[in-house]
Amino acid sequence: MDTKLLFQDAAGFQTPMLAVFAVDIAVGKDAEPLVALLTTSDAVADAAAKVLASGEFKATVGETLLLHAPNGLKAERLLVVGLGKAKSLSVDEVRKGAGTAVRAAKPLGVRELAIAFPEDHALDDEHLETLPCTLLSRVLVEGAELAEMDWDTYRSERKDRSVRLLSVVAKEAEKSTRAEIQEGFDAGVIVAAAQNFTRTLVNEPGNVLTPTELGRRAAAMCAEAGLRCEVHSTAKLLELKMGAFAAVAQGSEQPPALIVMTYEPKLGKGEAAAKDAPVLGLVGKGITFDTGGISIKPGDGMEKMKYDMAGAAAMIGAMRAIAQLKPKVKVIGVVCSAENMPDGKAYRPGDVVTAMSGKTIEVINTDAEGRLVLADGLHYAKTLGCTHLIDAATLTGACVVALGIVNVGLFSNDEATWQKFVDATKISGEKFWRLPCTDDYKDQIKSHIADMRNTGANRWGGAISAAMFLKEFVGETPWVHLDIAGCAWHDENKPWIANGPSGVAVRSILEWVRGYEA
């Protein structure tokens, strides 16, 4: 989708469809909705006034109202998009509103769409004052670009419903305001492209996106973005004594891939990096297909296990955005990619493997493979000099049972690092819920034969047991663990986004990284 930013009066803009946002400004639990448009254009307000006065449109999130041949406007259609209650308006509703506009245009055959930029002073009491125009511009573009994607990639008779041109139309403003809107717009294009890159990877079937192919695509992205990239396979795993990672990979004919991506911030002339400057490690689980191995999964729903590399894809997408937005902090991305297959060479329940750190692991269940590859990935990131770590993985079904499909499970061993991530979500709009990983749970992973076991001693608190296992490999290094199993794939279409891969955590990881800028 070609996306443009224009500064002019929306009422006078010629387009097949003009979208404008609306909120409910009514106060009180039982108050009837009172709809207000987020525009100061009298012509746009007049065009929608009659139908808005009827009360049929409530301005709930994702609700739309389509008017044909609106009086006083050059647009052929006026689409009013609800953002919900004004008092609770956040960046997430604006992102969803922009996505709703694009999704509404697609089935109508509208190939060119304009969205009126929400104006700070459209409401009498300035409800938008907590949403700076730079951020509004960014999330609007993100929502629109994410909504444009459909995932019928391999259909031989794909229907072309793409919106080819999106124009964001902002009212002419002071030069400084225009610069802020442009800044947000440019960032939004970059972040959305990175998240869509992640989603494209996750959508690929396992026979296409093997570990080798994931490495190839990561390397190609790095070459284009200006990142340093190394892709290794079995020999490197053996050289590094990554016994846990190698054990998972050994049952497949497809070789594993250890992908290392490095971003070095550019320093000014005569400037040197501080000796105590942080180095951030992004570690992703990249199981391109997960059968469960010898502890094989039930056949029902196994086709979804192509998404078991969504954590790796999130890190690759985040690295792409980092390369383009250029934060002043060093970042190293480590992806551990393999297939988990039940071949005659596969690792077995009861095996004891030795991780790169030297810790020994009793394998109780070969379907708990993600924590094994991450164990070696996290330790390896530390050896590369990372001072702070974050990992993302579709790790446990237990996390989905605990939190459903709304919140990602979040674990951390350090309050300041956790708080930095919470601050990042205020911009990303993504939802996380912190779960404990205190030493009270350590007995769950005790083994009689090895240093630890790869599953909990019982079924209770399975997501916590997995986090406790990973915690053993980060030591005292500040760390955040994201269990994205419930949120990496949308099973249903939403008004603002198609079902399929979500690209969850890309935005939050990016903002977490930017929080460490010097």
PDB file of C-alpha atoms in Angstrom, residues 162 191 214 304 325 329 344 361 405 419 457 514:
ATOM      1  CA  SER A 162      -6.012  -4.389  -1.690  1.00  0.00           C
ATOM      2  CA  VAL A 191       7.223  -0.080  12.431  1.00  0.00           C
ATOM      3  CA  LEU A 214      14.402 -18.586   7.915  1.00  0.00           C
ATOM      4  CA  LYS A 304      -1.056 -24.615  13.511  1.00  0.00           C
ATOM      5  CA  LEU A 325      15.002   3.916  13.482  1.00  0.00           C
ATOM      6  CA  VAL A 329      22.126   1.437  21.909  1.00  0.00           C
ATOM      7  CA  GLY A 344      14.831 -42.472  14.760  1.00  0.00           C
ATOM      8  CA  ILE A 361      18.831 -31.284  31.770  1.00  0.00           C
ATOM      9  CA  ILE A 405      -5.902 -14.819  23.931  1.00  0.00           C
ATOM     10  CA  GLN A 419       9.216  -1.362  34.433  1.00  0.00           C
ATOM     11  CA  ALA A 457       6.881 -31.911  38.418  1.00  0.00           C
ATOM     12  CA  ARG A 514      14.497   2.553  22.560  1.00  0.00           C
TER      13      ARG A 514
END
